[in-house]
mmCIF file of N, CA, C and O in Angstrom:
data_model
loop_
_atom_site.group_PDB
_atom_site.id
_atom_site.type_symbol
_atom_site.label_atom_id
_atom_site.label_comp_id
_atom_site.label_asym_id
_atom_site.label_seq_id
_atom_site.Cartn_x
_atom_site.Cartn_y
_atom_site.Cartn_z
ATOM 1 N N UNK A 185 0.866 -1.097 0.068
ATOM 2 C CA UNK A 185 0.063 0.109 -0.012
ATOM 3 C C UNK A 185 0.818 1.401 -0.151
ATOM 4 O O UNK A 185 1.856 1.378 0.727
ATOM 5 N N UNK A 186 0.482 2.436 -0.791
ATOM 6 C CA UNK A 186 1.151 3.516 -0.757
ATOM 7 C C UNK A 186 0.202 4.407 -0.716
ATOM 8 O O UNK A 186 -0.696 4.598 -1.472
ATOM 9 N N UNK A 187 0.399 5.634 0.084
ATOM 10 C CA UNK A 187 -0.219 6.749 0.378
ATOM 11 C C UNK A 187 -0.136 7.733 -0.604
ATOM 12 O O UNK A 187 1.247 7.976 -0.883
ATOM 13 N N UNK A 188 -0.906 8.248 -1.474
ATOM 14 C CA UNK A 188 -0.837 9.333 -2.625
ATOM 15 C C UNK A 188 -1.469 10.573 -1.927
ATOM 16 O O UNK A 188 -2.572 10.422 -1.521
ATOM 17 N N UNK A 189 -0.811 11.667 -1.912
ATOM 18 C CA UNK A 189 -1.263 13.002 -1.369
ATOM 19 C C UNK A 189 -1.963 13.785 -2.793
ATOM 20 O O UNK A 189 -0.828 14.203 -3.559
ATOM 21 N N UNK A 190 -3.127 14.180 -3.076
ATOM 22 C CA UNK A 190 -3.436 14.940 -4.066
ATOM 23 C C UNK A 190 -3.877 16.265 -3.268
ATOM 24 O O UNK A 190 -3.992 16.578 -2.585
ATOM 25 N N UNK A 191 -3.201 17.293 -4.124
ATOM 26 C CA UNK A 191 -3.120 17.049 -5.738
ATOM 27 C C UNK A 191 -1.788 16.980 -6.065
ATOM 28 O O UNK A 191 -1.080 17.182 -7.158
ATOM 29 N N UNK A 192 -0.812 17.000 -5.079
ATOM 30 C CA UNK A 192 0.625 17.242 -5.092
ATOM 31 C C UNK A 192 1.325 16.206 -5.911
ATOM 32 O O UNK A 192 2.483 16.348 -6.735
ATOM 33 N N UNK A 193 0.879 14.744 -5.458
ATOM 34 C CA UNK A 193 1.160 13.761 -6.514
ATOM 35 C C UNK A 193 0.760 13.766 -7.794
ATOM 36 O O UNK A 193 1.534 12.934 -8.697
ATOM 37 N N UNK A 194 -0.024 14.429 -8.291
ATOM 38 C CA UNK A 194 -0.407 14.325 -9.823
ATOM 39 C C UNK A 194 -1.376 13.133 -10.037
ATOM 40 O O UNK A 194 -1.379 12.056 -9.249
ATOM 41 N N UNK A 195 -2.032 13.118 -11.064
ATOM 42 C CA UNK A 195 -2.866 11.887 -11.526
ATOM 43 C C UNK A 195 -2.205 10.637 -11.999
ATOM 44 O O UNK A 195 -2.776 9.494 -11.706
ATOM 45 N N UNK A 196 -1.097 10.725 -12.503
ATOM 46 C CA UNK A 196 -0.865 9.603 -13.036
ATOM 47 C C UNK A 196 -0.030 8.689 -11.963
ATOM 48 O O UNK A 196 -0.578 7.164 -12.177
ATOM 49 N N UNK A 197 0.484 9.018 -10.816
ATOM 50 C CA UNK A 197 0.541 7.687 -9.711
ATOM 51 C C UNK A 197 -0.814 6.869 -9.416
ATOM 52 O O UNK A 197 -0.960 5.644 -9.176
ATOM 53 N N UNK A 198 -1.864 7.746 -9.095
ATOM 54 C CA UNK A 198 -3.182 6.826 -8.863
ATOM 55 C C UNK A 198 -3.757 6.388 -9.985
ATOM 56 O O UNK A 198 -3.725 5.192 -10.247
ATOM 57 N N UNK A 199 -3.563 6.877 -11.308
ATOM 58 C CA UNK A 199 -3.804 5.735 -12.107
ATOM 59 C C UNK A 199 -3.044 4.593 -12.372
ATOM 60 O O UNK A 199 -3.626 3.627 -12.753
ATOM 61 N N UNK A 200 -1.624 4.807 -12.356
ATOM 62 C CA UNK A 200 -1.018 3.375 -12.379
ATOM 63 C C UNK A 200 -1.132 2.509 -11.059
ATOM 64 O O UNK A 200 -1.150 1.608 -11.596
ATOM 65 N N UNK A 201 -1.369 2.970 -9.917
ATOM 66 C CA UNK A 201 -1.687 2.062 -8.708
ATOM 67 C C UNK A 201 -3.136 1.471 -9.175
ATOM 68 O O UNK A 201 -3.433 0.079 -8.781
ATOM 69 N N UNK A 202 -4.186 2.118 -9.967
ATOM 70 C CA UNK A 202 -5.386 1.886 -10.090
ATOM 71 C C UNK A 202 -5.216 0.532 -11.370
ATOM 72 O O UNK A 202 -5.734 -0.506 -11.583
ATOM 73 N N UNK A 203 -4.290 0.863 -12.473
ATOM 74 C CA UNK A 203 -4.213 -0.256 -13.255
ATOM 75 C C UNK A 203 -3.405 -1.509 -13.062
ATOM 76 O O UNK A 203 -3.380 -2.745 -13.521
ATOM 77 N N UNK A 204 -2.326 -1.109 -11.834
ATOM 78 C CA UNK A 204 -1.636 -2.174 -11.391
ATOM 79 C C UNK A 204 -2.522 -3.039 -10.017
ATOM 80 O O UNK A 204 -2.181 -4.231 -9.582
ATOM 81 N N UNK A 205 -3.743 -2.770 -9.851
ATOM 82 C CA UNK A 205 -4.549 -3.250 -8.890
ATOM 83 C C UNK A 205 -4.793 -4.841 -9.355
ATOM 84 O O UNK A 205 -5.177 -4.928 -10.259
ATOM 85 N N UNK A 206 -4.560 -5.854 -8.242
ATOM 86 C CA UNK A 206 -4.984 -7.373 -8.797
ATOM 87 C C UNK A 206 -6.421 -7.782 -8.237
ATOM 88 O O UNK A 206 -6.534 -8.298 -8.935
ATOM 89 N N UNK A 207 -6.598 -7.288 -6.960
ATOM 90 C CA UNK A 207 -7.760 -7.876 -6.118
ATOM 91 C C UNK A 207 -8.926 -6.702 -5.934
ATOM 92 O O UNK A 207 -9.872 -7.166 -6.212
ATOM 93 N N UNK A 208 -8.558 -5.810 -5.128
ATOM 94 C CA UNK A 208 -9.371 -4.972 -4.980
ATOM 95 C C UNK A 208 -8.880 -3.610 -5.205
ATOM 96 O O UNK A 208 -7.787 -3.249 -4.948
ATOM 97 N N UNK A 209 -9.884 -2.747 -5.102
ATOM 98 C CA UNK A 209 -9.591 -1.117 -4.996
ATOM 99 C C UNK A 209 -10.757 -0.345 -4.019
ATOM 100 O O UNK A 209 -11.922 -0.673 -4.296
ATOM 101 N N UNK A 210 -10.285 0.558 -3.092
ATOM 102 C CA UNK A 210 -11.302 1.014 -2.531
ATOM 103 C C UNK A 210 -10.844 2.565 -2.418
ATOM 104 O O UNK A 210 -9.800 3.052 -2.079
ATOM 105 N N UNK A 211 -11.709 3.615 -2.985
ATOM 106 C CA UNK A 211 -11.209 4.867 -2.953
ATOM 107 C C UNK A 211 -12.753 5.697 -2.285
ATOM 108 O O UNK A 211 -13.857 5.378 -2.815
ATOM 109 N N UNK A 212 -12.362 6.964 -2.001
ATOM 110 C CA UNK A 212 -13.001 7.985 -1.276
ATOM 111 C C UNK A 212 -13.089 8.847 -2.558
ATOM 112 O O UNK A 212 -11.894 9.416 -2.723
ATOM 113 N N UNK A 213 -13.905 9.544 -2.930
ATOM 114 C CA UNK A 213 -14.241 10.516 -3.777
ATOM 115 C C UNK A 213 -15.090 11.580 -3.338
ATOM 116 O O UNK A 213 -16.147 11.475 -3.006
ATOM 117 N N UNK A 214 -14.500 12.826 -3.062
ATOM 118 C CA UNK A 214 -14.990 13.862 -2.825
ATOM 119 C C UNK A 214 -15.385 14.658 -3.939
ATOM 120 O O UNK A 214 -16.416 15.678 -4.303
ATOM 121 N N UNK A 215 -14.799 14.824 -5.237
ATOM 122 C CA UNK A 215 -14.952 15.340 -6.544
ATOM 123 C C UNK A 215 -13.899 14.894 -7.347
ATOM 124 O O UNK A 215 -12.763 14.410 -7.348
ATOM 125 N N UNK A 216 -14.349 14.384 -8.531
ATOM 126 C CA UNK A 216 -13.682 13.930 -9.401
ATOM 127 C C UNK A 216 -14.126 14.458 -10.928
ATOM 128 O O UNK A 216 -14.974 14.337 -11.395
ATOM 129 N N UNK A 217 -12.847 15.027 -11.392
ATOM 130 C CA UNK A 217 -12.731 15.588 -12.725
ATOM 131 C C UNK A 217 -11.776 15.066 -13.597
ATOM 132 O O UNK A 217 -11.360 15.823 -14.426
ATOM 133 N N UNK A 218 -11.462 14.188 -13.269
ATOM 134 C CA UNK A 218 -10.114 13.731 -13.848
ATOM 135 C C UNK A 218 -10.648 12.099 -14.662
ATOM 136 O O UNK A 218 -10.887 11.036 -13.839
ATOM 137 N N UNK A 219 -10.967 12.400 -15.852
ATOM 138 C CA UNK A 219 -11.651 11.154 -16.272
ATOM 139 C C UNK A 219 -10.378 9.972 -16.500
ATOM 140 O O UNK A 219 -11.106 8.927 -16.811
ATOM 141 N N UNK A 220 -9.177 10.369 -16.552
ATOM 142 C CA UNK A 220 -8.598 9.203 -16.655
ATOM 143 C C UNK A 220 -8.476 8.250 -15.280
ATOM 144 O O UNK A 220 -8.558 6.975 -15.844
ATOM 145 N N UNK A 221 -8.788 8.955 -14.238
ATOM 146 C CA UNK A 221 -9.018 7.966 -13.098
ATOM 147 C C UNK A 221 -10.468 7.164 -13.437
ATOM 148 O O UNK A 221 -10.494 5.977 -13.020
ATOM 149 N N UNK A 222 -11.623 8.088 -13.869
ATOM 150 C CA UNK A 222 -12.717 7.081 -13.968
ATOM 151 C C UNK A 222 -12.527 6.398 -14.982
ATOM 152 O O UNK A 222 -13.277 5.159 -14.790
ATOM 153 N N UNK A 223 -11.861 6.208 -16.362
ATOM 154 C CA UNK A 223 -11.658 5.194 -16.935
ATOM 155 C C UNK A 223 -10.762 4.140 -16.679
ATOM 156 O O UNK A 223 -11.032 3.034 -16.807
ATOM 157 N N UNK A 224 -9.598 4.378 -15.588
ATOM 158 C CA UNK A 224 -8.832 3.387 -15.005
ATOM 159 C C UNK A 224 -9.683 2.556 -14.067
ATOM 160 O O UNK A 224 -9.500 1.342 -13.885
ATOM 161 N N UNK A 225 -10.897 3.012 -13.439
ATOM 162 C CA UNK A 225 -11.559 2.422 -12.477
ATOM 163 C C UNK A 225 -12.643 1.282 -12.958
ATOM 164 O O UNK A 225 -12.530 0.277 -12.651
ATOM 165 N N UNK A 226 -13.185 1.793 -14.583
ATOM 166 C CA UNK A 226 -14.132 0.977 -15.212
ATOM 167 C C UNK A 226 -13.198 -0.041 -15.655
ATOM 168 O O UNK A 226 -13.459 -1.248 -15.925
ATOM 169 N N UNK A 227 -11.858 0.342 -16.173
ATOM 170 C CA UNK A 227 -10.981 -0.791 -16.620
ATOM 171 C C UNK A 227 -10.468 -1.981 -15.689
ATOM 172 O O UNK A 227 -10.527 -3.170 -16.108
ATOM 173 N N UNK A 228 -10.340 -1.476 -14.717
ATOM 174 C CA UNK A 228 -10.176 -2.283 -12.988
ATOM 175 C C UNK A 228 -11.204 -3.552 -13.093
ATOM 176 O O UNK A 228 -11.172 -4.735 -12.950
ATOM 177 N N UNK A 229 -12.429 -2.864 -13.232
ATOM 178 C CA UNK A 229 -13.784 -3.731 -13.183
ATOM 179 C C UNK A 229 -13.289 -4.878 -14.567
ATOM 180 O O UNK A 229 -13.918 -6.000 -14.178
ATOM 181 N N UNK A 230 -13.222 -4.411 -15.417
ATOM 182 C CA UNK A 230 -13.223 -5.336 -16.389
ATOM 183 C C UNK A 230 -12.364 -6.180 -16.459
ATOM 184 O O UNK A 230 -12.224 -7.372 -16.995
ATOM 185 N N UNK A 231 -11.172 -6.051 -15.427
ATOM 186 C CA UNK A 231 -10.252 -7.060 -15.439
ATOM 187 C C UNK A 231 -10.323 -7.797 -14.297
ATOM 188 O O UNK A 231 -9.835 -8.833 -14.021
ATOM 189 N N UNK A 232 -11.703 -7.802 -13.534
ATOM 190 C CA UNK A 232 -12.164 -8.711 -12.662
ATOM 191 C C UNK A 232 -11.679 -8.085 -11.078
ATOM 192 O O UNK A 232 -12.042 -8.602 -9.971
ATOM 193 N N UNK A 233 -11.289 -6.936 -10.953
ATOM 194 C CA UNK A 233 -10.869 -6.272 -9.637
ATOM 195 C C UNK A 233 -12.156 -5.721 -9.064
ATOM 196 O O UNK A 233 -12.812 -5.167 -9.507
ATOM 197 N N UNK A 234 -12.577 -5.970 -7.868
ATOM 198 C CA UNK A 234 -13.534 -5.315 -7.072
ATOM 199 C C UNK A 234 -13.214 -4.032 -6.692
ATOM 200 O O UNK A 234 -12.251 -3.573 -6.051
ATOM 201 N N UNK A 235 -14.077 -3.264 -7.230
ATOM 202 C CA UNK A 235 -13.649 -1.749 -6.998
ATOM 203 C C UNK A 235 -14.746 -1.131 -6.364
ATOM 204 O O UNK A 235 -16.043 -1.366 -6.838
ATOM 205 N N UNK A 236 -14.852 -0.321 -4.913
ATOM 206 C CA UNK A 236 -15.800 0.109 -4.249
ATOM 207 C C UNK A 236 -15.442 1.690 -4.259
ATOM 208 O O UNK A 236 -14.059 1.741 -3.703
ATOM 209 N N UNK A 237 -16.472 2.332 -4.450
ATOM 210 C CA UNK A 237 -16.435 4.082 -4.216
ATOM 211 C C UNK A 237 -17.156 4.553 -3.361
ATOM 212 O O UNK A 237 -18.561 4.256 -3.400
ATOM 213 N N UNK A 238 -16.465 5.347 -2.132
ATOM 214 C CA UNK A 238 -17.497 6.056 -1.374
ATOM 215 C C UNK A 238 -17.163 7.521 -1.910
ATOM 216 O O UNK A 238 -16.386 8.103 -1.934
ATOM 217 N N UNK A 239 -18.317 7.848 -2.189
ATOM 218 C CA UNK A 239 -18.730 9.553 -2.943
ATOM 219 C C UNK A 239 -19.429 10.297 -1.786
ATOM 220 O O UNK A 239 -20.212 9.847 -1.033
ATOM 221 N N UNK A 240 -18.635 11.382 -1.629
ATOM 222 C CA UNK A 240 -19.045 12.220 -0.507
ATOM 223 C C UNK A 240 -20.482 12.716 -0.943
ATOM 224 O O UNK A 240 -21.143 12.710 -2.173
ATOM 225 N N UNK A 241 -21.568 12.946 0.123
ATOM 226 C CA UNK A 241 -22.869 13.404 0.081
ATOM 227 C C UNK A 241 -22.988 14.364 -0.687
ATOM 228 O O UNK A 241 -24.140 14.753 -1.878
ATOM 229 N N UNK A 242 -22.302 15.575 -0.736
ATOM 230 C CA UNK A 242 -22.104 16.766 -1.472
ATOM 231 C C UNK A 242 -20.550 17.409 -1.294
ATOM 232 O O UNK A 242 -19.840 16.852 -0.638
ATOM 233 N N UNK A 243 -20.383 18.277 -2.250
ATOM 234 C CA UNK A 243 -19.265 18.941 -2.328
ATOM 235 C C UNK A 243 -19.401 20.104 -2.585
ATOM 236 O O UNK A 243 -20.774 20.649 -2.723
ATOM 237 N N UNK A 244 -18.590 21.032 -2.775
ATOM 238 C CA UNK A 244 -18.739 22.445 -3.154
ATOM 239 C C UNK A 244 -19.474 22.798 -4.450
ATOM 240 O O UNK A 244 -19.711 23.955 -4.570
ATOM 241 N N UNK A 245 -19.100 22.029 -5.650
ATOM 242 C CA UNK A 245 -20.258 22.016 -6.616
ATOM 243 C C UNK A 245 -21.728 22.229 -6.326
ATOM 244 O O UNK A 245 -22.310 22.723 -5.798
ATOM 245 N N UNK A 246 -22.019 20.616 -6.796
ATOM 246 C CA UNK A 246 -23.323 20.274 -6.354
ATOM 247 C C UNK A 246 -23.638 19.063 -6.290
ATOM 248 O O UNK A 246 -22.886 18.171 -6.680
ATOM 249 N N UNK A 247 -24.764 18.505 -5.805
ATOM 250 C CA UNK A 247 -25.100 17.272 -5.571
ATOM 251 C C UNK A 247 -25.397 16.490 -7.174
ATOM 252 O O UNK A 247 -25.283 15.490 -7.492
ATOM 253 N N UNK A 248 -25.820 17.252 -7.702
ATOM 254 C CA UNK A 248 -26.205 16.749 -9.135
ATOM 255 C C UNK A 248 -24.826 16.249 -10.058
ATOM 256 O O UNK A 248 -24.973 15.145 -10.789
ATOM 257 N N UNK A 249 -23.741 16.851 -9.990
ATOM 258 C CA UNK A 249 -22.652 16.245 -10.442
ATOM 259 C C UNK A 249 -21.939 15.230 -9.991
ATOM 260 O O UNK A 249 -21.568 14.061 -10.391
ATOM 261 N N UNK A 250 -22.337 14.933 -8.748
ATOM 262 C CA UNK A 250 -21.776 13.651 -7.680
ATOM 263 C C UNK A 250 -23.050 12.648 -8.303
ATOM 264 O O UNK A 250 -22.337 11.464 -8.554
ATOM 265 N N UNK A 251 -23.971 12.990 -8.251
ATOM 266 C CA UNK A 251 -25.129 11.650 -9.166
ATOM 267 C C UNK A 251 -24.818 11.386 -10.242
ATOM 268 O O UNK A 251 -24.796 10.042 -10.556
ATOM 269 N N UNK A 252 -24.464 12.116 -11.177
ATOM 270 C CA UNK A 252 -24.010 11.901 -12.580
ATOM 271 C C UNK A 252 -22.872 10.895 -12.369
ATOM 272 O O UNK A 252 -22.831 9.892 -12.940
ATOM 273 N N UNK A 253 -21.690 11.372 -11.617
ATOM 274 C CA UNK A 253 -20.865 10.496 -11.424
ATOM 275 C C UNK A 253 -20.824 9.075 -10.867
ATOM 276 O O UNK A 253 -20.605 7.981 -11.425
ATOM 277 N N UNK A 254 -22.122 9.203 -9.739
ATOM 278 C CA UNK A 254 -22.346 7.712 -9.327
ATOM 279 C C UNK A 254 -23.024 6.883 -10.523
ATOM 280 O O UNK A 254 -22.864 5.823 -10.228
ATOM 281 N N UNK A 255 -23.889 7.649 -10.901
ATOM 282 C CA UNK A 255 -24.473 6.588 -12.337
ATOM 283 C C UNK A 255 -23.519 6.321 -13.403
ATOM 284 O O UNK A 255 -23.796 5.017 -13.627
ATOM 285 N N UNK A 256 -22.494 7.029 -13.538
ATOM 286 C CA UNK A 256 -21.712 6.553 -14.501
ATOM 287 C C UNK A 256 -20.602 5.359 -13.765
ATOM 288 O O UNK A 256 -20.627 4.134 -14.299
ATOM 289 N N UNK A 257 -20.066 5.684 -12.443
ATOM 290 C CA UNK A 257 -19.348 4.307 -12.300
ATOM 291 C C UNK A 257 -20.274 2.906 -12.121
ATOM 292 O O UNK A 257 -20.111 1.980 -12.140
ATOM 293 N N UNK A 258 -21.401 3.478 -11.443
ATOM 294 C CA UNK A 258 -22.443 2.198 -11.235
ATOM 295 C C UNK A 258 -22.484 1.560 -12.783
ATOM 296 O O UNK A 258 -22.672 0.286 -12.955
ATOM 297 N N UNK A 259 -22.459 2.039 -13.840
ATOM 298 C CA UNK A 259 -22.893 1.498 -15.040
ATOM 299 C C UNK A 259 -21.728 0.589 -15.664
ATOM 300 O O UNK A 259 -21.809 -0.235 -16.464
ATOM 301 N N UNK A 260 -20.499 0.973 -14.790
ATOM 302 C CA UNK A 260 -19.275 0.422 -15.453
ATOM 303 C C UNK A 260 -19.045 -0.914 -14.129
ATOM 304 O O UNK A 260 -18.076 -1.685 -14.581
ATOM 305 N N UNK A 261 -20.016 -0.845 -13.422
ATOM 306 C CA UNK A 261 -19.802 -2.105 -12.247
ATOM 307 C C UNK A 261 -18.885 -1.891 -10.859
ATOM 308 O O UNK A 261 -18.804 -2.861 -10.138
ATOM 309 N N UNK A 262 -18.931 -0.331 -10.796
ATOM 310 C CA UNK A 262 -18.011 0.010 -9.395
ATOM 311 C C UNK A 262 -19.303 -0.119 -8.406
ATOM 312 O O UNK A 262 -20.414 0.212 -8.865
ATOM 313 N N UNK A 263 -18.698 -0.496 -7.231
ATOM 314 C CA UNK A 263 -20.125 -0.617 -6.317
ATOM 315 C C UNK A 263 -19.761 0.682 -5.473
ATOM 316 O O UNK A 263 -18.659 1.097 -5.110
ATOM 317 N N UNK A 264 -20.874 1.255 -5.443
ATOM 318 C CA UNK A 264 -20.997 2.921 -4.985
ATOM 319 C C UNK A 264 -21.589 2.783 -3.690
ATOM 320 O O UNK A 264 -22.739 2.685 -3.685
ATOM 321 N N UNK A 265 -21.090 3.832 -2.796
ATOM 322 C CA UNK A 265 -22.020 4.004 -1.564
ATOM 323 C C UNK A 265 -21.818 5.473 -1.337
ATOM 324 O O UNK A 265 -20.592 6.243 -2.225
ATOM 325 N N UNK A 266 -22.664 6.348 -0.807
ATOM 326 C CA UNK A 266 -22.758 7.717 -0.492
ATOM 327 C C UNK A 266 -22.426 8.070 0.905
ATOM 328 O O UNK A 266 -22.975 7.172 1.582
ATOM 329 N N UNK A 267 -21.647 8.905 1.156
ATOM 330 C CA UNK A 267 -21.681 9.322 2.463
ATOM 331 C C UNK A 267 -22.802 9.590 3.102
ATOM 332 O O UNK A 267 -23.847 10.222 2.649
ATOM 333 N N UNK A 268 -23.285 9.769 4.569
ATOM 334 C CA UNK A 268 -24.777 9.775 4.996
ATOM 335 C C UNK A 268 -25.084 11.343 5.014
ATOM 336 O O UNK A 268 -26.246 11.675 4.715
ATOM 337 N N UNK A 269 -24.198 12.113 5.267
ATOM 338 C CA UNK A 269 -24.067 13.586 5.246
ATOM 339 C C UNK A 269 -23.166 14.398 4.852
ATOM 340 O O UNK A 269 -21.965 13.967 4.422
ATOM 341 N N UNK A 270 -23.205 15.799 5.233
ATOM 342 C CA UNK A 270 -22.155 16.647 4.700
ATOM 343 C C UNK A 270 -20.763 16.140 5.992
ATOM 344 O O UNK A 270 -19.978 16.430 5.332
#
């Protein structure tokens, strides 16, 4: 396991970690505007990796964008949960 601090470490170490996952991925999402990460998560599911995402109930943008993300991830086979509140 390696800790990545964002945004300092950039997107590529995270994408690389997702691409190299063999059995499972657990990710907490407050806001996701990096399509590379979303695509890597979908590809991981396609490889048979169990992907679980916890998405924030709300963020500084709005709940609509989080709901759209949730639906996109669910469509790819990611198991998605939402936090209970703010």
